[in-house]
Short mmCIF file of C-alpha atoms in Angstrom, two decimals:
data_model
loop_
_atom_site.label_atom_id
_atom_site.label_comp_id
_atom_site.label_asym_id
_atom_site.label_seq_id
_atom_site.Cartn_x
_atom_site.Cartn_y
_atom_site.Cartn_z
CA UNK A 11 -32.38 37.73 17.75
CA UNK A 12 -30.86 40.63 15.82
CA UNK A 13 -28.62 41.08 12.76
CA UNK A 14 -25.78 43.87 12.76
CA UNK A 15 -23.00 44.56 10.07
CA UNK A 16 -19.90 46.37 10.47
CA UNK A 17 -17.79 46.81 7.31
CA UNK A 18 -14.29 48.49 7.34
CA UNK A 19 -13.29 50.32 4.23
CA UNK A 20 -10.63 52.65 2.80
CA UNK A 21 -12.88 55.34 2.93
CA UNK A 22 -14.37 54.78 6.44
CA UNK A 23 -16.87 52.46 8.04
CA UNK A 24 -20.46 51.50 7.36
CA UNK A 25 -22.80 50.30 10.55
CA UNK A 26 -26.23 48.87 10.36
CA UNK A 27 -28.47 47.47 12.70
CA UNK A 28 -31.91 46.14 12.78
CA UNK A 29 -34.11 46.92 15.87
CA UNK A 30 -36.50 43.85 16.40
CA UNK A 31 -36.38 42.05 19.66
CA UNK A 32 -38.63 39.21 20.80
CA UNK A 33 -39.13 36.96 23.96
CA UNK A 34 -41.76 34.70 22.07
CA UNK A 35 -44.15 35.18 19.06
CA UNK A 36 -46.73 37.31 21.06
CA UNK A 37 -43.76 39.47 22.62
CA UNK A 38 -42.22 41.56 19.73
CA UNK A 39 -40.92 45.08 20.49
CA UNK A 40 -38.33 47.45 19.13
CA UNK A 41 -35.11 48.34 20.74
CA UNK A 42 -32.26 50.37 19.56
CA UNK A 43 -28.93 48.46 19.01
CA UNK A 44 -26.86 51.17 17.68
CA UNK A 45 -24.90 53.61 20.19
CA UNK A 46 -22.22 56.32 19.71
CA UNK A 47 -19.84 57.69 22.30
CA UNK A 48 -18.26 60.87 20.91
CA UNK A 49 -15.97 63.94 21.36
CA UNK A 50 -15.82 65.57 18.07
CA UNK A 51 -12.48 66.39 16.91
CA UNK A 52 -10.80 63.79 19.43
CA UNK A 53 -12.68 60.48 19.00
CA UNK A 54 -15.44 58.54 17.90
CA UNK A 55 -16.66 55.23 18.85
CA UNK A 56 -20.07 53.30 17.66
CA UNK A 57 -20.98 49.88 19.27
CA UNK A 58 -23.80 47.52 17.76
CA UNK A 59 -25.19 45.05 19.89
CA UNK A 60 -26.93 41.58 19.82
CA UNK A 61 -28.14 38.96 22.16
CA UNK A 62 -29.85 39.21 25.59
CA UNK A 63 -31.56 42.47 25.63
CA UNK A 64 -31.03 42.86 29.55
CA UNK A 65 -27.18 42.28 29.11
CA UNK A 66 -26.59 44.44 26.14
CA UNK A 67 -28.36 47.11 27.89
CA UNK A 68 -26.53 46.72 31.04
CA UNK A 69 -23.26 46.86 29.17
CA UNK A 70 -23.98 50.03 27.44
CA UNK A 71 -25.58 51.54 30.61
CA UNK A 72 -22.19 50.88 32.23
CA UNK A 73 -20.20 52.07 29.67
CA UNK A 74 -22.12 55.38 29.89
CA UNK A 75 -21.74 55.44 33.59
CA UNK A 76 -18.01 54.92 33.25
CA UNK A 77 -17.57 57.86 31.01
CA UNK A 78 -15.35 60.87 32.39
CA UNK A 79 -13.93 58.98 35.18
CA UNK A 80 -10.57 59.34 33.69
CA UNK A 81 -9.75 55.45 34.14
CA UNK A 82 -8.43 54.40 31.18
CA UNK A 83 -9.29 50.86 32.19
CA UNK A 84 -13.02 51.67 32.02
CA UNK A 85 -13.41 55.18 30.50
CA UNK A 86 -13.77 55.40 26.75
CA UNK A 87 -13.01 58.93 26.88
CA UNK A 88 -9.65 58.04 28.66
CA UNK A 89 -8.34 55.33 26.85
CA UNK A 90 -5.31 55.90 24.43
CA UNK A 91 -6.07 53.48 21.69
CA UNK A 92 -8.91 51.39 19.97
CA UNK A 93 -7.42 48.41 21.57
CA UNK A 94 -7.86 50.07 24.72
CA UNK A 95 -11.53 50.71 23.96
CA UNK A 96 -12.24 47.33 23.01
CA UNK A 97 -10.78 46.18 26.23
CA UNK A 98 -13.23 48.27 28.10
CA UNK A 99 -16.16 47.15 26.29
CA UNK A 100 -15.05 43.55 27.23
CA UNK A 101 -14.50 44.75 30.91
CA UNK A 102 -18.05 45.93 30.83
CA UNK A 103 -19.19 42.58 29.68
CA UNK A 104 -17.77 40.67 32.08
CA UNK A 105 -18.90 43.30 34.62
CA UNK A 106 -22.55 42.54 34.04
CA UNK A 107 -21.97 38.79 33.53
CA UNK A 108 -20.38 38.78 37.01
CA UNK A 109 -23.42 40.31 38.70
CA UNK A 110 -26.25 39.04 36.64
CA UNK A 111 -25.27 35.81 34.92
CA UNK A 112 -25.64 33.23 37.86
CA UNK A 113 -28.95 34.33 38.76
CA UNK A 114 -30.32 34.33 35.18
CA UNK A 115 -28.70 30.53 34.59
CA UNK A 116 -30.80 29.54 37.55
CA UNK A 117 -33.96 30.39 35.65
CA UNK A 118 -32.54 28.76 32.33
CA UNK A 119 -32.37 32.27 30.75
CA UNK A 120 -30.06 32.49 27.80
CA UNK A 121 -27.54 35.24 28.77
CA UNK A 122 -25.25 35.42 25.87
CA UNK A 123 -24.31 38.51 23.56
CA UNK A 124 -21.78 39.60 21.01
CA UNK A 125 -20.65 43.40 19.88
CA UNK A 126 -19.36 45.52 16.97
CA UNK A 127 -16.90 48.09 18.00
CA UNK A 128 -15.88 50.69 15.32
CA UNK A 129 -14.06 54.05 16.22
CA UNK A 130 -11.13 56.20 15.87
CA UNK A 131 -8.92 58.58 18.15
CA UNK A 132 -7.05 61.64 17.08
CA UNK A 133 -3.97 60.49 15.28
CA UNK A 134 -4.70 56.80 15.11
CA UNK A 135 -6.22 54.42 12.78
CA UNK A 136 -9.93 53.65 12.29
CA UNK A 137 -10.45 50.00 13.45
CA UNK A 138 -13.10 47.27 13.78
CA UNK A 139 -13.41 44.75 16.43
CA UNK A 140 -16.11 42.02 17.36
CA UNK A 141 -16.37 41.57 20.96
CA UNK A 142 -17.50 38.14 22.23
CA UNK A 143 -19.65 37.16 25.22
CA UNK A 144 -16.56 36.38 27.15
CA UNK A 145 -15.37 39.93 26.88
CA UNK A 146 -12.51 38.85 24.39
CA UNK A 147 -12.23 40.20 20.77
CA UNK A 148 -10.90 39.96 17.38
CA UNK A 149 -9.67 42.90 15.10
CA UNK A 150 -10.86 43.29 11.23
CA UNK A 151 -7.63 43.21 9.22
CA UNK A 152 -6.15 41.79 6.24
CA UNK A 153 -8.57 40.19 4.20
CA UNK A 154 -11.26 40.46 6.73
CA UNK A 155 -13.27 43.71 6.04
CA UNK A 156 -16.70 43.26 7.90
CA UNK A 157 -18.35 41.71 10.70
CA UNK A 158 -21.56 40.20 11.39
CA UNK A 159 -23.58 39.48 14.84
CA UNK A 160 -26.51 38.02 15.19
CA UNK A 161 -28.64 36.19 12.58
CA UNK A 162 -25.60 36.05 10.18
CA UNK A 163 -26.12 33.45 7.67
CA UNK A 164 -28.84 34.92 5.16
CA UNK A 165 -26.86 38.07 4.73
CA UNK A 166 -23.59 36.51 4.26
CA UNK A 167 -23.42 35.55 0.30
CA UNK A 168 -23.76 39.39 -0.85
CA UNK A 169 -21.21 40.61 1.60
CA UNK A 170 -18.61 37.94 0.32
CA UNK A 171 -19.17 38.71 -3.45
CA UNK A 172 -19.04 42.45 -3.19
CA UNK A 173 -17.22 44.00 -0.12
CA UNK A 174 -13.75 44.63 -0.66
CA UNK A 175 -11.63 47.26 1.30
CA UNK A 176 -11.88 49.62 -1.89
CA UNK A 177 -15.53 49.34 -2.12
CA UNK A 178 -17.15 52.82 -1.81
CA UNK A 179 -19.07 54.01 1.30
CA UNK A 180 -22.32 54.42 -0.67
CA UNK A 181 -21.78 51.07 -2.46
CA UNK A 182 -21.25 49.25 0.91
CA UNK A 183 -24.29 50.88 2.41
CA UNK A 184 -26.30 49.59 -0.36
CA UNK A 185 -24.78 46.07 0.10
CA UNK A 186 -25.62 46.17 3.64
CA UNK A 187 -29.01 47.00 3.43
CA UNK A 188 -29.37 44.10 0.28
CA UNK A 189 -27.96 41.95 3.02
CA UNK A 190 -30.63 42.94 5.68
CA UNK A 191 -33.31 42.47 3.10
CA UNK A 192 -31.95 38.87 2.52
CA UNK A 193 -31.93 38.22 6.08
CA UNK A 194 -35.64 39.89 6.71
CA UNK A 195 -37.02 37.68 3.96
CA UNK A 196 -35.73 34.55 5.50
CA UNK A 197 -36.03 35.35 9.39
CA UNK A 198 -38.90 37.32 10.84
CA UNK A 199 -36.93 37.63 13.86
CA UNK A 200 -34.85 40.34 12.26
CA UNK A 201 -37.13 43.55 11.20
CA UNK A 202 -36.99 47.40 10.51
CA UNK A 203 -36.53 50.03 11.62
CA UNK A 204 -33.02 49.64 10.44
CA UNK A 205 -30.01 52.11 11.53
CA UNK A 206 -27.56 52.98 9.21
CA UNK A 207 -24.53 54.76 10.00
CA UNK A 208 -21.57 55.92 7.76
CA UNK A 209 -18.62 57.38 9.28
CA UNK A 210 -15.62 58.84 7.06
CA UNK A 211 -12.20 57.95 8.06
CA UNK A 212 -10.14 60.90 9.92
CA UNK A 213 -13.21 62.87 10.09
CA UNK A 214 -13.70 62.46 14.07
CA UNK A 215 -17.02 63.64 14.08
CA UNK A 216 -20.70 62.13 14.30
CA UNK A 217 -20.87 60.04 11.33
CA UNK A 218 -24.48 60.22 8.88
CA UNK A 219 -27.24 58.40 10.42
CA UNK A 220 -30.36 57.57 9.27
CA UNK A 221 -33.21 55.26 10.73
CA UNK A 222 -34.97 53.42 7.73
CA UNK A 223 -38.71 52.22 8.33
CA UNK A 224 -40.24 49.45 6.50
CA UNK A 225 -42.01 52.00 4.10
CA UNK A 226 -38.74 54.00 3.37
CA UNK A 227 -38.56 54.40 -0.39
CA UNK A 228 -35.18 53.43 -0.52
CA UNK A 229 -35.46 50.36 1.59
CA UNK A 230 -38.34 49.45 -0.83
CA UNK A 231 -36.31 50.19 -4.06
CA UNK A 232 -33.79 47.72 -2.62
CA UNK A 233 -36.34 44.98 -2.06
CA UNK A 234 -37.87 45.19 -5.22
CA UNK A 235 -34.66 45.95 -7.39
CA UNK A 236 -32.66 42.87 -5.44
CA UNK A 237 -35.69 40.51 -5.94
CA UNK A 238 -36.24 41.25 -9.41
CA UNK A 239 -32.37 40.77 -10.18
CA UNK A 240 -31.98 37.84 -8.65
CA UNK A 241 -35.24 36.36 -10.82
CA UNK A 242 -33.62 37.50 -13.76
CA UNK A 243 -30.15 36.10 -13.29
CA UNK A 244 -32.00 32.59 -12.26
CA UNK A 245 -33.54 32.82 -15.77
CA UNK A 246 -30.47 34.08 -17.56
CA UNK A 247 -28.36 31.22 -16.51
CA UNK A 248 -28.15 28.40 -18.99
CA UNK A 249 -31.36 26.27 -18.22
CA UNK A 250 -30.39 23.05 -20.09
CA UNK A 251 -27.13 21.30 -19.24
CA UNK A 252 -27.75 18.48 -21.81
CA UNK A 253 -28.71 15.94 -19.14
CA UNK A 254 -31.23 13.06 -19.70
CA UNK A 255 -33.47 12.20 -16.94
#
């Protein structure tokens, strides 16, 4: 299991992913789940992955192999729009499924995955997509400002209460890390290091990236501050409803 967030804002996009992968209680490993494909000044793509590790790594490897082949149906550096980029990722997902899924299903291996794609081409809009296991996808628009993949339920409440399109990048990053802290507290299959990326709209250059280990001072401050704030809020709420029981 994993947890990834993509938040689309007026100022840009905030992306975060954990790096824990496990195949059983005694087989816990660390793998990066955030990947970028960039041509500074021309285009920027970031991809977050969740699900079967062999599938997600296969998709990323295939996307890398397809780069610079000048085929807009396969090459992220040749597509003319973010819609085309989402189609390329979907095609890579289907290609890996076609070659490997049947064999793994024979051995009862779960072969599912999902992806978050964010990016912008020169002259185009910054866009955010969630790509499903079958290679189809949806786009964040209107009231939908963020996507989650993986272990989504524990970190959703804070996102729903805080995130709006005009939320600042710094506040969205803090909110994303609180969402991660809530998830990690309730599910040990999600864990640090956490990769956090902030891309400013129309910059068309590599976004700010930081990897936060478990002992990172800011991550610890988030954990302690949020835990204390919840405890205080609980006790500040009127505790006597006047019931007789």
